[in-house]
Amino acid sequence: MSADKYNLSMLFLQIGALLLQSVSLIFLIIYVRKTSQIATATSESLDIAQRMAEAANQSAEATVRSAKAAEDSIRELRETREQETAPYVLAYFDASFDTSLIYLVIKNVGKTPANNVRILFDPPIRNSSRGIEIADLPMIKDGIGSIAPGYEIRTLFDSAISYFGQDNLPLSFKASISYSGGLSADLKTSEQLLDVGAFKGLGDVDHKGLHDLVNQVEQVAKTQSETNKTLQTMVRRIEQGIWLRNQEFIISTTSAEDSLWPRHVLAKLSEFRDIWTSIRDSEEEINLPSSGVQAKCLLLSDQILAGASNRPAGVSTDVAVELRAIAANIASLGRMHFTFGRGSDERFANLAENILRQIDTLEQTLI
C-alpha cells in the first residue's frame, strides 16, 4: 500500500476516534448532568423525607402530650371526684367551759362512710383517771368499724382541773388515722396534731342558753312554792289566833283596875293549861319543835312575868314569887332543845305536867 493511502486511512481513523470521543464526551456530560439532577432530586427527597419525619415526630410528641394531658385530666377528675365523695376522719379535743370537761371527738366530715377506722397516738394517749383508762376504750384499742358521714363519736377524756393538775401528762398527741371508703378501696392515712394544752388556763365563758332559762324558771317555781307554803302557814296561824308580844299592852290592861288583875292572870294560866292538855290528849302525833307551841310558851312567859311585876298592892309576895316560878318553867319549855333519841319529848311533857300542878296550886290562892 502506498504511503498516501496509508496516511489517509490513519486520518480517517483519527477522525473517527475523535468523533467517538466527542460522542462519548457528550454522553458523559449528559450522564453527569442527569446524575447531578438525580442526586439533587434525591437530596431534596431526603430533605422532604426528613422534614416529614420531623413533622411526624412532632405530631407524635403532640399526640403523646395530648394523651398525657388527657390522662392527667382524667386522673385529676378522678381525684376530684374521689375527694368529693371520699370520707375524711378527724380527731380533736373539745372542751365544755360550763363543766370544765375535755372530750375526745372522732368525726367523719366526708361525704361517704369511713370504714375500719384505726387511730394510733404518739405518745400513747392517757388521762388522769384512776378508773378505766381512755386507751382501753374499744374505739381506741380495737378501732371503729364504720362512721357515717357527718357523724361523730364523742367520749369524755378528762377534767381540765384533774388533767392539768398533773405535770407528767402530755399536752399534745400526734394521731395517725387510717381508714377506707369512697370510690377507691385503697387505705387512706393522715396525721394530725391534737393539742390538749390549748385549753390550759382558759376561763369560763358566761353565756346563757335554754338550759339556763329552764333553771331560772325552776328557781322561780321553787321560790313561788316556798312563798305559798309561808302564806299558808301565816293563814293557819291567823286562823288559830294572833299572839301579842307587847308587854306594855298587858301592863296597861292588868293595871287598869286592880280587881281585874286576878282574872287576867288566871286567864293566862288557863291558856297554858288549854294548850298543853290539847296537845297531850290529841290522837294525832304532834311535832313539838315545829308546832309553834314553844313560841307560844315564850309569849305566855313574858305576859305572866308582866302580870307578876304589875300586881296590885293587895297581892302577896308569895303569889308573885309563884308566878315568876311558873313563868320561868314555861320559858324553859320555850327554849328547850329537842335531840333525837335523847328523851326530849318526855322531859318536855314532865316539865309541862309540873307546871300544871303549880297552876292548880296557885289558882286556889287567887280564886
PDB file of C-alpha atoms in Angstrom, residues 117-325:
ATOM      1  CA  VAL A 117     -61.064   3.419 111.333  1.00  0.00           C
ATOM      2  CA  ARG A 118     -57.874   2.991 113.341  1.00  0.00           C
ATOM      3  CA  ILE A 119     -56.097   5.668 115.394  1.00  0.00           C
ATOM      4  CA  LEU A 120     -52.592   5.444 116.827  1.00  0.00           C
ATOM      5  CA  PHE A 121     -51.406   8.084 119.292  1.00  0.00           C
ATOM      6  CA  ASP A 122     -47.834   9.157 119.866  1.00  0.00           C
ATOM      7  CA  PRO A 123     -47.213   9.277 122.778  1.00  0.00           C
ATOM      8  CA  PRO A 124     -49.875   6.707 123.795  1.00  0.00           C
ATOM      9  CA  ILE A 125     -52.975   8.577 124.899  1.00  0.00           C
ATOM     10  CA  ARG A 126     -53.747   8.574 128.630  1.00  0.00           C
ATOM     11  CA  ASN A 127     -55.623  10.648 131.169  1.00  0.00           C
ATOM     12  CA  SER A 128     -55.584  11.275 134.915  1.00  0.00           C
ATOM     13  CA  SER A 129     -58.432   8.852 135.662  1.00  0.00           C
ATOM     14  CA  ARG A 130     -57.789   6.157 138.216  1.00  0.00           C
ATOM     15  CA  GLY A 131     -60.649   4.107 136.807  1.00  0.00           C
ATOM     16  CA  ILE A 132     -60.830   2.936 133.207  1.00  0.00           C
ATOM     17  CA  GLU A 133     -58.014   4.270 131.060  1.00  0.00           C
ATOM     18  CA  ILE A 134     -59.055   6.015 127.860  1.00  0.00           C
ATOM     19  CA  ALA A 135     -56.535   3.902 125.927  1.00  0.00           C
ATOM     20  CA  ASP A 136     -58.524   0.803 126.938  1.00  0.00           C
ATOM     21  CA  LEU A 137     -61.727   2.037 125.321  1.00  0.00           C
ATOM     22  CA  PRO A 138     -62.761  -0.187 122.369  1.00  0.00           C
ATOM     23  CA  MET A 139     -62.831   2.799 119.991  1.00  0.00           C
ATOM     24  CA  ILE A 140     -59.134   3.418 120.709  1.00  0.00           C
ATOM     25  CA  LYS A 141     -57.943  -0.110 121.326  1.00  0.00           C
ATOM     26  CA  ASP A 142     -59.878  -2.011 118.638  1.00  0.00           C
ATOM     27  CA  GLY A 143     -60.834   0.796 116.254  1.00  0.00           C
ATOM     28  CA  ILE A 144     -64.226   1.737 114.837  1.00  0.00           C
ATOM     29  CA  GLY A 145     -65.986  -0.417 112.252  1.00  0.00           C
ATOM     30  CA  SER A 146     -67.742   2.446 110.455  1.00  0.00           C
ATOM     31  CA  ILE A 147     -68.525   6.135 110.909  1.00  0.00           C
ATOM     32  CA  ALA A 148     -71.375   7.595 108.881  1.00  0.00           C
ATOM     33  CA  PRO A 149     -70.791  10.890 107.019  1.00  0.00           C
ATOM     34  CA  GLY A 150     -71.238  13.890 109.298  1.00  0.00           C
ATOM     35  CA  TYR A 151     -71.388  11.650 112.378  1.00  0.00           C
ATOM     36  CA  GLU A 152     -69.108  11.988 115.400  1.00  0.00           C
ATOM     37  CA  ILE A 153     -68.191   9.758 118.332  1.00  0.00           C
ATOM     38  CA  ARG A 154     -67.576  11.766 121.499  1.00  0.00           C
ATOM     39  CA  THR A 155     -66.191  10.413 124.767  1.00  0.00           C
ATOM     40  CA  LEU A 156     -65.056  12.038 127.985  1.00  0.00           C
ATOM     41  CA  PHE A 157     -61.289  12.492 128.009  1.00  0.00           C
ATOM     42  CA  ASP A 158     -60.723  14.124 131.390  1.00  0.00           C
ATOM     43  CA  SER A 159     -61.500  17.031 133.658  1.00  0.00           C
ATOM     44  CA  ALA A 160     -59.363  20.099 132.954  1.00  0.00           C
ATOM     45  CA  ILE A 161     -58.670  20.531 136.668  1.00  0.00           C
ATOM     46  CA  SER A 162     -57.549  16.908 137.085  1.00  0.00           C
ATOM     47  CA  TYR A 163     -55.547  16.713 133.845  1.00  0.00           C
ATOM     48  CA  PHE A 164     -53.655  19.985 134.103  1.00  0.00           C
ATOM     49  CA  GLY A 165     -53.165  19.380 137.828  1.00  0.00           C
ATOM     50  CA  GLN A 166     -50.616  16.664 136.971  1.00  0.00           C
ATOM     51  CA  ASP A 167     -47.268  17.670 135.487  1.00  0.00           C
ATOM     52  CA  ASN A 168     -46.425  14.268 133.978  1.00  0.00           C
ATOM     53  CA  LEU A 169     -49.245  14.216 131.405  1.00  0.00           C
ATOM     54  CA  PRO A 170     -48.505  15.240 127.782  1.00  0.00           C
ATOM     55  CA  LEU A 171     -50.066  18.397 126.367  1.00  0.00           C
ATOM     56  CA  SER A 172     -50.199  17.187 122.745  1.00  0.00           C
ATOM     57  CA  PHE A 173     -50.575  13.929 120.817  1.00  0.00           C
ATOM     58  CA  LYS A 174     -49.753  13.024 117.205  1.00  0.00           C
ATOM     59  CA  ALA A 175     -52.610  10.949 115.823  1.00  0.00           C
ATOM     60  CA  SER A 176     -52.082   8.625 112.825  1.00  0.00           C
ATOM     61  CA  ILE A 177     -55.518   7.890 111.389  1.00  0.00           C
ATOM     62  CA  SER A 178     -56.189   5.177 108.801  1.00  0.00           C
ATOM     63  CA  TYR A 179     -59.490   4.246 107.187  1.00  0.00           C
ATOM     64  CA  SER A 180     -61.063   3.135 103.887  1.00  0.00           C
ATOM     65  CA  GLY A 181     -64.118   4.106 101.894  1.00  0.00           C
ATOM     66  CA  GLY A 182     -65.253   6.137  98.919  1.00  0.00           C
ATOM     67  CA  LEU A 183     -64.721   5.258  95.245  1.00  0.00           C
ATOM     68  CA  SER A 184     -61.292   3.802  95.878  1.00  0.00           C
ATOM     69  CA  ALA A 185     -60.700   0.773  98.074  1.00  0.00           C
ATOM     70  CA  ASP A 186     -57.208   1.988  98.939  1.00  0.00           C
ATOM     71  CA  LEU A 187     -56.362   2.593 102.591  1.00  0.00           C
ATOM     72  CA  LYS A 188     -56.272   6.294 103.403  1.00  0.00           C
ATOM     73  CA  THR A 189     -53.975   7.679 106.083  1.00  0.00           C
ATOM     74  CA  SER A 190     -53.475  11.081 107.628  1.00  0.00           C
ATOM     75  CA  GLU A 191     -51.561  12.554 110.542  1.00  0.00           C
ATOM     76  CA  GLN A 192     -52.957  15.207 112.859  1.00  0.00           C
ATOM     77  CA  LEU A 193     -51.701  17.015 115.954  1.00  0.00           C
ATOM     78  CA  LEU A 194     -54.120  17.031 118.901  1.00  0.00           C
ATOM     79  CA  ASP A 195     -53.241  19.894 121.241  1.00  0.00           C
ATOM     80  CA  VAL A 196     -54.955  19.484 124.612  1.00  0.00           C
ATOM     81  CA  GLY A 197     -52.687  22.178 126.058  1.00  0.00           C
ATOM     82  CA  ALA A 198     -54.675  24.789 124.144  1.00  0.00           C
ATOM     83  CA  PHE A 199     -57.378  24.524 126.816  1.00  0.00           C
ATOM     84  CA  LYS A 200     -54.989  25.110 129.709  1.00  0.00           C
ATOM     85  CA  GLY A 201     -55.718  28.261 131.667  1.00  0.00           C
ATOM     86  CA  LEU A 202     -58.784  29.234 129.673  1.00  0.00           C
ATOM     87  CA  GLY A 203     -61.514  30.835 131.777  1.00  0.00           C
ATOM     88  CA  ASP A 204     -65.211  30.219 131.759  1.00  0.00           C
ATOM     89  CA  VAL A 205     -67.338  31.945 129.176  1.00  0.00           C
ATOM     90  CA  ASP A 206     -70.507  33.383 130.680  1.00  0.00           C
ATOM     91  CA  HIS A 207     -73.247  32.627 128.202  1.00  0.00           C
ATOM     92  CA  LYS A 208     -76.911  31.923 128.689  1.00  0.00           C
ATOM     93  CA  GLY A 209     -78.948  29.335 126.873  1.00  0.00           C
ATOM     94  CA  LEU A 210     -82.136  27.332 127.058  1.00  0.00           C
ATOM     95  CA  HIS A 211     -80.730  25.311 129.953  1.00  0.00           C
ATOM     96  CA  ASP A 212     -80.191  28.499 131.976  1.00  0.00           C
ATOM     97  CA  LEU A 213     -83.718  29.631 131.162  1.00  0.00           C
ATOM     98  CA  VAL A 214     -85.127  26.319 132.411  1.00  0.00           C
ATOM     99  CA  ASN A 215     -83.067  26.635 135.609  1.00  0.00           C
ATOM    100  CA  GLN A 216     -84.355  30.152 136.193  1.00  0.00           C
ATOM    101  CA  VAL A 217     -87.966  29.049 135.637  1.00  0.00           C
ATOM    102  CA  GLU A 218     -87.467  26.144 138.044  1.00  0.00           C
ATOM    103  CA  GLN A 219     -85.958  28.526 140.598  1.00  0.00           C
ATOM    104  CA  VAL A 220     -88.924  30.890 140.234  1.00  0.00           C
ATOM    105  CA  ALA A 221     -91.327  27.961 140.655  1.00  0.00           C
ATOM    106  CA  LYS A 222     -89.441  26.787 143.749  1.00  0.00           C
ATOM    107  CA  THR A 223     -89.493  30.289 145.245  1.00  0.00           C
ATOM    108  CA  GLN A 224     -93.195  30.615 144.493  1.00  0.00           C
ATOM    109  CA  SER A 225     -93.860  27.239 146.144  1.00  0.00           C
ATOM    110  CA  GLU A 226     -91.961  28.299 149.272  1.00  0.00           C
ATOM    111  CA  THR A 227     -93.847  31.606 149.303  1.00  0.00           C
ATOM    112  CA  ASN A 228     -97.149  29.751 149.050  1.00  0.00           C
ATOM    113  CA  LYS A 229     -96.179  27.487 151.964  1.00  0.00           C
ATOM    114  CA  THR A 230     -95.230  30.542 154.057  1.00  0.00           C
ATOM    115  CA  LEU A 231     -98.521  32.239 153.251  1.00  0.00           C
ATOM    116  CA  GLN A 232    -100.455  29.083 154.105  1.00  0.00           C
ATOM    117  CA  THR A 233     -98.617  28.879 157.452  1.00  0.00           C
ATOM    118  CA  MET A 234     -99.436  32.521 158.151  1.00  0.00           C
ATOM    119  CA  VAL A 235    -103.098  31.909 157.285  1.00  0.00           C
ATOM    120  CA  ARG A 236    -103.257  28.896 159.642  1.00  0.00           C
ATOM    121  CA  ARG A 237    -101.655  30.870 162.450  1.00  0.00           C
ATOM    122  CA  ILE A 238    -104.012  33.797 161.914  1.00  0.00           C
ATOM    123  CA  GLU A 239    -106.948  31.398 161.967  1.00  0.00           C
ATOM    124  CA  GLN A 240    -105.635  29.968 165.258  1.00  0.00           C
ATOM    125  CA  GLY A 241    -105.365  33.456 166.728  1.00  0.00           C
ATOM    126  CA  ILE A 242    -102.814  36.263 166.849  1.00  0.00           C
ATOM    127  CA  TRP A 243    -100.402  36.236 169.755  1.00  0.00           C
ATOM    128  CA  LEU A 244     -99.473  39.681 171.051  1.00  0.00           C
ATOM    129  CA  ARG A 245     -95.983  40.068 172.391  1.00  0.00           C
ATOM    130  CA  ASN A 246     -96.484  43.559 173.726  1.00  0.00           C
ATOM    131  CA  GLN A 247     -95.864  43.775 177.441  1.00  0.00           C
ATOM    132  CA  GLU A 248     -96.994  47.405 177.608  1.00  0.00           C
ATOM    133  CA  PHE A 249    -100.412  46.309 176.340  1.00  0.00           C
ATOM    134  CA  ILE A 250    -100.566  43.637 179.050  1.00  0.00           C
ATOM    135  CA  ILE A 251     -99.419  46.093 181.713  1.00  0.00           C
ATOM    136  CA  SER A 252    -101.999  48.676 180.682  1.00  0.00           C
ATOM    137  CA  THR A 253    -104.813  46.131 180.745  1.00  0.00           C
ATOM    138  CA  THR A 254    -103.784  44.475 184.015  1.00  0.00           C
ATOM    139  CA  SER A 255    -103.183  47.735 185.825  1.00  0.00           C
ATOM    140  CA  ALA A 256    -106.321  49.437 184.628  1.00  0.00           C
ATOM    141  CA  GLU A 257    -108.310  48.039 187.550  1.00  0.00           C
ATOM    142  CA  ASP A 258    -106.854  46.063 190.455  1.00  0.00           C
ATOM    143  CA  SER A 259    -109.982  43.954 190.808  1.00  0.00           C
ATOM    144  CA  LEU A 260    -109.455  42.549 187.297  1.00  0.00           C
ATOM    145  CA  TRP A 261    -105.833  41.565 187.846  1.00  0.00           C
ATOM    146  CA  PRO A 262    -106.518  38.042 189.219  1.00  0.00           C
ATOM    147  CA  ARG A 263    -108.872  37.363 186.332  1.00  0.00           C
ATOM    148  CA  HIS A 264    -106.254  38.339 183.753  1.00  0.00           C
ATOM    149  CA  VAL A 265    -103.530  36.244 185.393  1.00  0.00           C
ATOM    150  CA  LEU A 266    -105.843  33.247 185.722  1.00  0.00           C
ATOM    151  CA  ALA A 267    -106.749  33.636 182.034  1.00  0.00           C
ATOM    152  CA  LYS A 268    -103.064  33.345 181.032  1.00  0.00           C
ATOM    153  CA  LEU A 269    -102.531  30.350 183.289  1.00  0.00           C
ATOM    154  CA  SER A 270    -105.671  28.683 181.891  1.00  0.00           C
ATOM    155  CA  GLU A 271    -104.417  29.412 178.396  1.00  0.00           C
ATOM    156  CA  PHE A 272    -101.280  27.386 179.052  1.00  0.00           C
ATOM    157  CA  ARG A 273    -103.364  24.571 180.557  1.00  0.00           C
ATOM    158  CA  ASP A 274    -105.604  24.501 177.464  1.00  0.00           C
ATOM    159  CA  ILE A 275    -102.600  24.450 175.097  1.00  0.00           C
ATOM    160  CA  TRP A 276    -100.848  21.596 176.858  1.00  0.00           C
ATOM    161  CA  THR A 277    -103.910  19.457 177.503  1.00  0.00           C
ATOM    162  CA  SER A 278    -104.962  19.776 173.853  1.00  0.00           C
ATOM    163  CA  ILE A 279    -101.519  18.539 172.790  1.00  0.00           C
ATOM    164  CA  ARG A 280    -101.386  15.812 175.423  1.00  0.00           C
ATOM    165  CA  ASP A 281    -104.861  14.459 174.679  1.00  0.00           C
ATOM    166  CA  SER A 282    -104.574  14.752 170.865  1.00  0.00           C
ATOM    167  CA  GLU A 283    -104.872  11.477 168.967  1.00  0.00           C
ATOM    168  CA  GLU A 284    -102.554  12.775 166.249  1.00  0.00           C
ATOM    169  CA  GLU A 285     -98.794  12.824 166.674  1.00  0.00           C
ATOM    170  CA  ILE A 286     -97.602  16.422 167.056  1.00  0.00           C
ATOM    171  CA  ASN A 287     -94.067  17.526 166.236  1.00  0.00           C
ATOM    172  CA  LEU A 288     -93.382  19.872 169.144  1.00  0.00           C
ATOM    173  CA  PRO A 289     -90.393  21.792 167.645  1.00  0.00           C
ATOM    174  CA  SER A 290     -92.360  22.707 164.505  1.00  0.00           C
ATOM    175  CA  SER A 291     -95.840  23.085 166.032  1.00  0.00           C
ATOM    176  CA  GLY A 292     -95.295  26.619 167.339  1.00  0.00           C
ATOM    177  CA  VAL A 293     -96.005  25.567 170.935  1.00  0.00           C
ATOM    178  CA  GLN A 294     -92.596  26.738 172.153  1.00  0.00           C
ATOM    179  CA  ALA A 295     -93.096  30.202 170.658  1.00  0.00           C
ATOM    180  CA  LYS A 296     -96.455  30.427 172.423  1.00  0.00           C
ATOM    181  CA  CYS A 297     -94.797  29.366 175.698  1.00  0.00           C
ATOM    182  CA  LEU A 298     -92.269  32.181 175.419  1.00  0.00           C
ATOM    183  CA  LEU A 299     -95.080  34.691 174.822  1.00  0.00           C
ATOM    184  CA  LEU A 300     -97.086  33.386 177.788  1.00  0.00           C
ATOM    185  CA  SER A 301     -93.953  33.538 179.958  1.00  0.00           C
ATOM    186  CA  ASP A 302     -93.455  37.222 179.116  1.00  0.00           C
ATOM    187  CA  GLN A 303     -97.116  38.001 179.753  1.00  0.00           C
ATOM    188  CA  ILE A 304     -97.196  36.177 183.123  1.00  0.00           C
ATOM    189  CA  LEU A 305     -93.975  37.939 184.209  1.00  0.00           C
ATOM    190  CA  ALA A 306     -95.534  41.271 183.234  1.00  0.00           C
ATOM    191  CA  GLY A 307     -98.552  40.426 185.331  1.00  0.00           C
ATOM    192  CA  ALA A 308     -96.381  39.475 188.297  1.00  0.00           C
ATOM    193  CA  SER A 309     -94.457  42.723 188.034  1.00  0.00           C
ATOM    194  CA  ASN A 310     -97.668  44.809 187.996  1.00  0.00           C
ATOM    195  CA  ARG A 311     -99.559  43.041 190.745  1.00  0.00           C
ATOM    196  CA  PRO A 312    -101.884  45.206 192.893  1.00  0.00           C
ATOM    197  CA  ALA A 313    -100.782  46.253 196.344  1.00  0.00           C
ATOM    198  CA  GLY A 314    -103.079  43.748 198.000  1.00  0.00           C
ATOM    199  CA  VAL A 315    -101.461  40.700 196.331  1.00  0.00           C
ATOM    200  CA  SER A 316     -98.908  38.922 198.481  1.00  0.00           C
ATOM    201  CA  THR A 317     -95.272  38.497 197.603  1.00  0.00           C
ATOM    202  CA  ASP A 318     -95.638  34.703 197.681  1.00  0.00           C
ATOM    203  CA  VAL A 319     -98.117  34.888 194.789  1.00  0.00           C
ATOM    204  CA  ALA A 320     -95.652  36.998 192.763  1.00  0.00           C
ATOM    205  CA  VAL A 321     -92.823  34.530 193.519  1.00  0.00           C
ATOM    206  CA  GLU A 322     -95.002  31.599 192.427  1.00  0.00           C
ATOM    207  CA  LEU A 323     -95.988  33.429 189.249  1.00  0.00           C
ATOM    208  CA  ARG A 324     -92.328  34.077 188.432  1.00  0.00           C
ATOM    209  CA  ALA A 325     -91.503  30.399 189.013  1.00  0.00           C
TER     210      ALA A 325
END
